[in-house]
Coordinates of C-alpha atoms in Angstrom, one line a residue:
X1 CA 0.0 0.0 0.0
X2 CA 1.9 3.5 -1.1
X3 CA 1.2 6.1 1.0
X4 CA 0.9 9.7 -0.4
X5 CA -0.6 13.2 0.6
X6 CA -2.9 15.0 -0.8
X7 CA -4.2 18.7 0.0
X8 CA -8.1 18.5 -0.3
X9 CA -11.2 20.6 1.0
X10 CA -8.6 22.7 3.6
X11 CA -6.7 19.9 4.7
X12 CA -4.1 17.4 4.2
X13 CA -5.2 14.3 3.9
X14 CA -3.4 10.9 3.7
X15 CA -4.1 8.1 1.5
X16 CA -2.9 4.5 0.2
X17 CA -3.1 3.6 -3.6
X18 CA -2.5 0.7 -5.3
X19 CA -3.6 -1.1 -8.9
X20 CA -5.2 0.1 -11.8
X21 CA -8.5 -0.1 -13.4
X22 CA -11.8 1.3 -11.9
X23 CA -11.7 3.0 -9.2
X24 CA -12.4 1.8 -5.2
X25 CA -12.4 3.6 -1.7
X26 CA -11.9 2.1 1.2
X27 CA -13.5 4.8 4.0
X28 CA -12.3 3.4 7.1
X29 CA -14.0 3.8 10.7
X30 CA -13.1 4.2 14.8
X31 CA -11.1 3.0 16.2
X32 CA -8.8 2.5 13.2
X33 CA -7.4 3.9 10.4
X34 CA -6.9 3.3 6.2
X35 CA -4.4 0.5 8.0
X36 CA -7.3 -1.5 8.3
X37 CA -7.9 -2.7 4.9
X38 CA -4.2 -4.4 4.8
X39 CA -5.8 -7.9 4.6
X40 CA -7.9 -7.3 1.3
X41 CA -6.1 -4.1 -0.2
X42 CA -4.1 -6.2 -2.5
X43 CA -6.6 -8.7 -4.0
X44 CA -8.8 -6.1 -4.3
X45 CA -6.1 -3.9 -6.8
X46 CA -5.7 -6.8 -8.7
X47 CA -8.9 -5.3 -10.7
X48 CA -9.3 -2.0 -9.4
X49 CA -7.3 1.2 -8.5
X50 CA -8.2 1.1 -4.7
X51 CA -7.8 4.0 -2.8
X52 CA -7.9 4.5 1.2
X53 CA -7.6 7.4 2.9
X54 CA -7.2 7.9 6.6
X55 CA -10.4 10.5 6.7
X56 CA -10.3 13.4 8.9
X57 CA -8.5 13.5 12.1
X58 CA -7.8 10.0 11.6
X59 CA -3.9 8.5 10.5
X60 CA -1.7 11.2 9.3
X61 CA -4.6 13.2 8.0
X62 CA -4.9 16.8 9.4
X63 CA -6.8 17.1 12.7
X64 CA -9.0 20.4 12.6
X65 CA -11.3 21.8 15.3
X66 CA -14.1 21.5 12.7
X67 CA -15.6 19.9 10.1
X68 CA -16.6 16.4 11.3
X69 CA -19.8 16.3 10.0
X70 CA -20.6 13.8 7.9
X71 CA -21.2 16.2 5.0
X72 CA -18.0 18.2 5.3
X73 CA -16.0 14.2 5.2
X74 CA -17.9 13.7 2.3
X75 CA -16.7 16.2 0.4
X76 CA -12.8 15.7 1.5
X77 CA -13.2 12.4 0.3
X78 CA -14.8 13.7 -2.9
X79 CA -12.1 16.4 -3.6
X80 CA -9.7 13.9 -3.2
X81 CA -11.0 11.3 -5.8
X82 CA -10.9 14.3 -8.2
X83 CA -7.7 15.0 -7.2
X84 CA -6.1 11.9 -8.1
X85 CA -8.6 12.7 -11.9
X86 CA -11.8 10.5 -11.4
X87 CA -15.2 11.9 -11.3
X88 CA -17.0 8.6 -9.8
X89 CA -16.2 5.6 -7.6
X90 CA -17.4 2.4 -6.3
X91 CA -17.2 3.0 -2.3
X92 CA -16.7 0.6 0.2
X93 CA -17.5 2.4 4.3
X94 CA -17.2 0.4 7.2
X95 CA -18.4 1.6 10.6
X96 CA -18.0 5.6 10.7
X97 CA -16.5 5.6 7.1
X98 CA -19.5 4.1 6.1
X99 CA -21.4 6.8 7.6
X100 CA -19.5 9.2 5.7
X101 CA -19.9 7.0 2.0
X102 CA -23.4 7.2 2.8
X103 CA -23.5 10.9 3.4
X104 CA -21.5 10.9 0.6
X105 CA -24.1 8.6 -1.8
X106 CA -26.7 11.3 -1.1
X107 CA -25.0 14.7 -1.8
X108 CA -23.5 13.4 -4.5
X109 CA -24.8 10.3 -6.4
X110 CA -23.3 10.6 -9.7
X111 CA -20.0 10.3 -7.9
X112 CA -20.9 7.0 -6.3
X113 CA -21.6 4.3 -9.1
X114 CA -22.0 1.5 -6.1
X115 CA -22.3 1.5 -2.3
X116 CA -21.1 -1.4 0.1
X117 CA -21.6 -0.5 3.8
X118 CA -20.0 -2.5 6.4
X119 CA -21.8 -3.9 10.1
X120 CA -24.0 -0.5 10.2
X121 CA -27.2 0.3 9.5
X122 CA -28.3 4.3 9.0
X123 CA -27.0 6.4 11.4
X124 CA -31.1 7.8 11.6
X125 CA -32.2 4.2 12.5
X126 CA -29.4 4.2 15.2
X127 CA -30.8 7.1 17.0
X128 CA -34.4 5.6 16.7
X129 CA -34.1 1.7 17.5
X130 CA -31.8 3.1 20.8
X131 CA -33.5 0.5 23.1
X132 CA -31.8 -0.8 25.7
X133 CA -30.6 -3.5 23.7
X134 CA -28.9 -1.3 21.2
X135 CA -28.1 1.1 24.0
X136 CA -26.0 -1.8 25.4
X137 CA -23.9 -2.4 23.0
X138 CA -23.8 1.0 21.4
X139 CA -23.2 3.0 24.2
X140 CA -20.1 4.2 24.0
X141 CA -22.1 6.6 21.2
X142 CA -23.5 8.7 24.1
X143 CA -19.9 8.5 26.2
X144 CA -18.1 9.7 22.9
X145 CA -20.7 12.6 22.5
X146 CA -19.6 14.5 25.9
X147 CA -17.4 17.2 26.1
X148 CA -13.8 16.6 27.2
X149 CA -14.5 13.5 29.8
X150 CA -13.8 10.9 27.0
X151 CA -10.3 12.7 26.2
X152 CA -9.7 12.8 29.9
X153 CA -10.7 9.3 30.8
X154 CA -9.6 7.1 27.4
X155 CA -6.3 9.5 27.3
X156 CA -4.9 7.9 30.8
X157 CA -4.5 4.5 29.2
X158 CA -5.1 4.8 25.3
X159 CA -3.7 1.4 24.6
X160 CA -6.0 -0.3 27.2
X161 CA -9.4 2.1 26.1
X162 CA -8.7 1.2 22.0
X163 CA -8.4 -2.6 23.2
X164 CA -11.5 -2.9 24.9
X165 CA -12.9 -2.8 21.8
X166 CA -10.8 -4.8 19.5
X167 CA -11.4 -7.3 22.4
X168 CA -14.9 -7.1 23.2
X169 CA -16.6 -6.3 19.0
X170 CA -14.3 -9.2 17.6
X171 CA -15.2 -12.8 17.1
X172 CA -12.0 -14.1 15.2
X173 CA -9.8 -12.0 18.1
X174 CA -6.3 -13.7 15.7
X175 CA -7.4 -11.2 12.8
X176 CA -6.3 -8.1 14.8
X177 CA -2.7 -8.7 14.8
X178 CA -0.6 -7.2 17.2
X179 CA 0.8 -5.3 14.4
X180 CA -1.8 -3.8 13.6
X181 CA -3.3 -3.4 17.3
X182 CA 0.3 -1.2 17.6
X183 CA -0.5 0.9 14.2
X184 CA -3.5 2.1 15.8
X185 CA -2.5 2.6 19.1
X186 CA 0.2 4.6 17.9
X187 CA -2.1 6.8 15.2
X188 CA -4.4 7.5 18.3
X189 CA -1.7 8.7 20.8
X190 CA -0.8 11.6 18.3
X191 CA -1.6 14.9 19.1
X192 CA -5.4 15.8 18.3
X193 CA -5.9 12.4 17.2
X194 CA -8.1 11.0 20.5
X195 CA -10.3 14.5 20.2
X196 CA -10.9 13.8 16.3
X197 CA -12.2 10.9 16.6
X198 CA -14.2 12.0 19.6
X199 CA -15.1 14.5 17.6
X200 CA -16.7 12.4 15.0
X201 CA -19.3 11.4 17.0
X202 CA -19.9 14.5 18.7
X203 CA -20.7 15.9 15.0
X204 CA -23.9 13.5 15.5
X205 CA -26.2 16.5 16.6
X206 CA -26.9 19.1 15.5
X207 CA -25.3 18.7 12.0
X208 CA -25.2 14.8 11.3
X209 CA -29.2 14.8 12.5
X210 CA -30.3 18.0 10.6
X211 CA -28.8 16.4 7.8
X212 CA -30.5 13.1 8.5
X213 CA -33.8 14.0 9.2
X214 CA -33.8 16.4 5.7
X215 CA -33.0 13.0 3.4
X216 CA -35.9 11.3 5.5
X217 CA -37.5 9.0 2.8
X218 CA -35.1 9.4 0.2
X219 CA -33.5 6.3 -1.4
X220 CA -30.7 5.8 -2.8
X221 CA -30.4 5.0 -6.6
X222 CA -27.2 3.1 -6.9
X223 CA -26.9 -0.7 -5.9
X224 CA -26.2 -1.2 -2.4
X225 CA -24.5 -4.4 -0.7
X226 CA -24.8 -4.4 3.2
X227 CA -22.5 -7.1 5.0
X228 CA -22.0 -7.2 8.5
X229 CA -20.8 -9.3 11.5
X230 CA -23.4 -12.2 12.3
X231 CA -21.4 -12.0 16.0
X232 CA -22.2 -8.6 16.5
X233 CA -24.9 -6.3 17.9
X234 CA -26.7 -6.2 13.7
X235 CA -26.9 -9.7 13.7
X236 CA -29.8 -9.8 15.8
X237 CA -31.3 -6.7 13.6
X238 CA -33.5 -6.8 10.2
X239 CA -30.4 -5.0 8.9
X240 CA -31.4 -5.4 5.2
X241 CA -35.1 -4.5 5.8
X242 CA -33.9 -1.0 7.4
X243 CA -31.4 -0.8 4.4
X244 CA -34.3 -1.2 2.0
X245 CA -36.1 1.5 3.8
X246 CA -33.1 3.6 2.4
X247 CA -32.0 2.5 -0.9
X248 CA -33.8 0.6 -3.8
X249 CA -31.8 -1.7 -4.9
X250 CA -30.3 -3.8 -1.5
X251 CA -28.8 -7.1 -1.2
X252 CA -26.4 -8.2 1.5
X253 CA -26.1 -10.9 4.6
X254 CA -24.0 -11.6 8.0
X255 CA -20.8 -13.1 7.8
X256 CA -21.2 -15.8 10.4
X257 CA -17.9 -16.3 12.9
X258 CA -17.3 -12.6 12.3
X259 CA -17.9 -9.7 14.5
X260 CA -17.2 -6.0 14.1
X261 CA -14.0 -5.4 11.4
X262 CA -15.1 -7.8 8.8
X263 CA -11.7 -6.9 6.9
X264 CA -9.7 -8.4 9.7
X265 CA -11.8 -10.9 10.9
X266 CA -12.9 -12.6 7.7
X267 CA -11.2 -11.1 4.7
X268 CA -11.9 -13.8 2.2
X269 CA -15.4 -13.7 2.9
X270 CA -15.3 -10.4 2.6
X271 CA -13.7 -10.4 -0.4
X272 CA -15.9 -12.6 -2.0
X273 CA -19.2 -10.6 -1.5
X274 CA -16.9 -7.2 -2.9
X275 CA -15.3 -8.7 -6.3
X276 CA -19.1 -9.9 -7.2
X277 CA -20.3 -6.4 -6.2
X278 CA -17.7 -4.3 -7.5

């Protein structure tokens, strides 16, 4: 994976490229960065000119004070696609980045010929289905929206806050290696970097909802796969029925022995479902 920078939308964003042919981006989510997509970046640029950037405030990407609505990471990743001379994509978002690919698939459709989001369902429906159910295993969506205590608390031990989760939303636990455990460990101890990802979240209301709620019964166009971990909390949700509710043309299922990070857990799986999408 070659890394580069690129100067987009204000910022200086980071991104891995490989391959030729059309064109793929890999949006990454939290905790993680473009590092994430190590297990599948190559197959995948076999066929396609695959493109990952660590999104904003994430990696080696610039960390703003501003700008982490879904909408404004939208367009960064949009001015860098044009950037590198392509005017659409086939986008692949898991967890936050598919948030943003989403966002991205309704401001801009003719940039996004085909939309595969990965172990989320709208961030709307999130909000809405918060039961206590979803509330117990999402809740770490209501810590990450308070001011300053998540910095506070997670910056003490940032090693021991980021593994919680790899521990607790993985099933195959051996497809996190301890390499890449210590890549993002190590992109989250930076400077700004805990905030901006806290900051991600936090962009949830006003902006992300207003945003939301405006698109209420609009559908998306493009062919949509959804794919997530049959381990994890969507496994026991109609995930494709609330995905249908939001784009026409839907088709999708759970991995099964997989939980959160499908691309580290079960990349051939994985793989499989994207080359017969893509």
């Amino acid at each position: 994976m070659d890394s580069h920078m690129a100067t987009v939308n204000g910022i200086r964003m980071h991104y891995r490229r490989a391959g030729e042919g059309p064109p793929v981006v890999l949006l990454h989510g939290w905790p993680q960065t473009s590092y994430c997509w190590h297990r599948i970046f190559d197959s995948l640029a076999r066929e396609h000119t695959v493109i990952a950037p660590d999104l904003r405030g994430y990696g080696l990407t610039d960390k703003p004070r501003t700008g982490f609505d879904k909408r404004t990471m939208a367009a960064d990743v949009s001015a860098l696609l044009h950037e590198l001379g392509f005017g659409s994509a086939s986008v692949v978002g898991h967890d936050r980045g598919g948030r943003v690919a989403h966002r991205w698939a309704l401001d801009r459709p003719d940039e996004v010929e085909r939309l595969a989001v990965l172990d989320i369902i709208p961030t709307r429906e999130m909000w809405r289905r918060l039961d206590a159910g979803v509330g117990r295993g999402y809740w770490h969506w209501l810590f990450h929206l308070q001011p300053d205590l998540p910095e506070l608390l997670a910056g003490k031990d940032i090693a021991a806050y980021l593994g919680y989760f790899f521990e607790r939303w993985t099933y195959q636990r051996q497809g996190l290696a301890p390499e890449a455990i210590a890549e993002y460990v190590r992109a989250f101890s930076a400077p700004g970097a805990l905030r901006a990802g806290f900051d991600d979240y936090r962009a949830s209301f006003p902006d992300d909802a207003e945003h939301d709620d405006a698109d209420a019964g609009r559908k998306l166009a493009m062919p949509v796969l959804a794919l997530w971990g049959q381990a994890g909390l969507l496994g026991s949700l109609p995930t494709l029925d609330i995905w249908r509710e939001y784009a026409e043309d839907v088709t999708g299922e759970g991995l099964p022995e997989c939980g959160h990070f499908l691309a580290e857990e079960q990349p051939e799986a994985l793989l499989a479902h994207l080359k017969r999408f893509l």
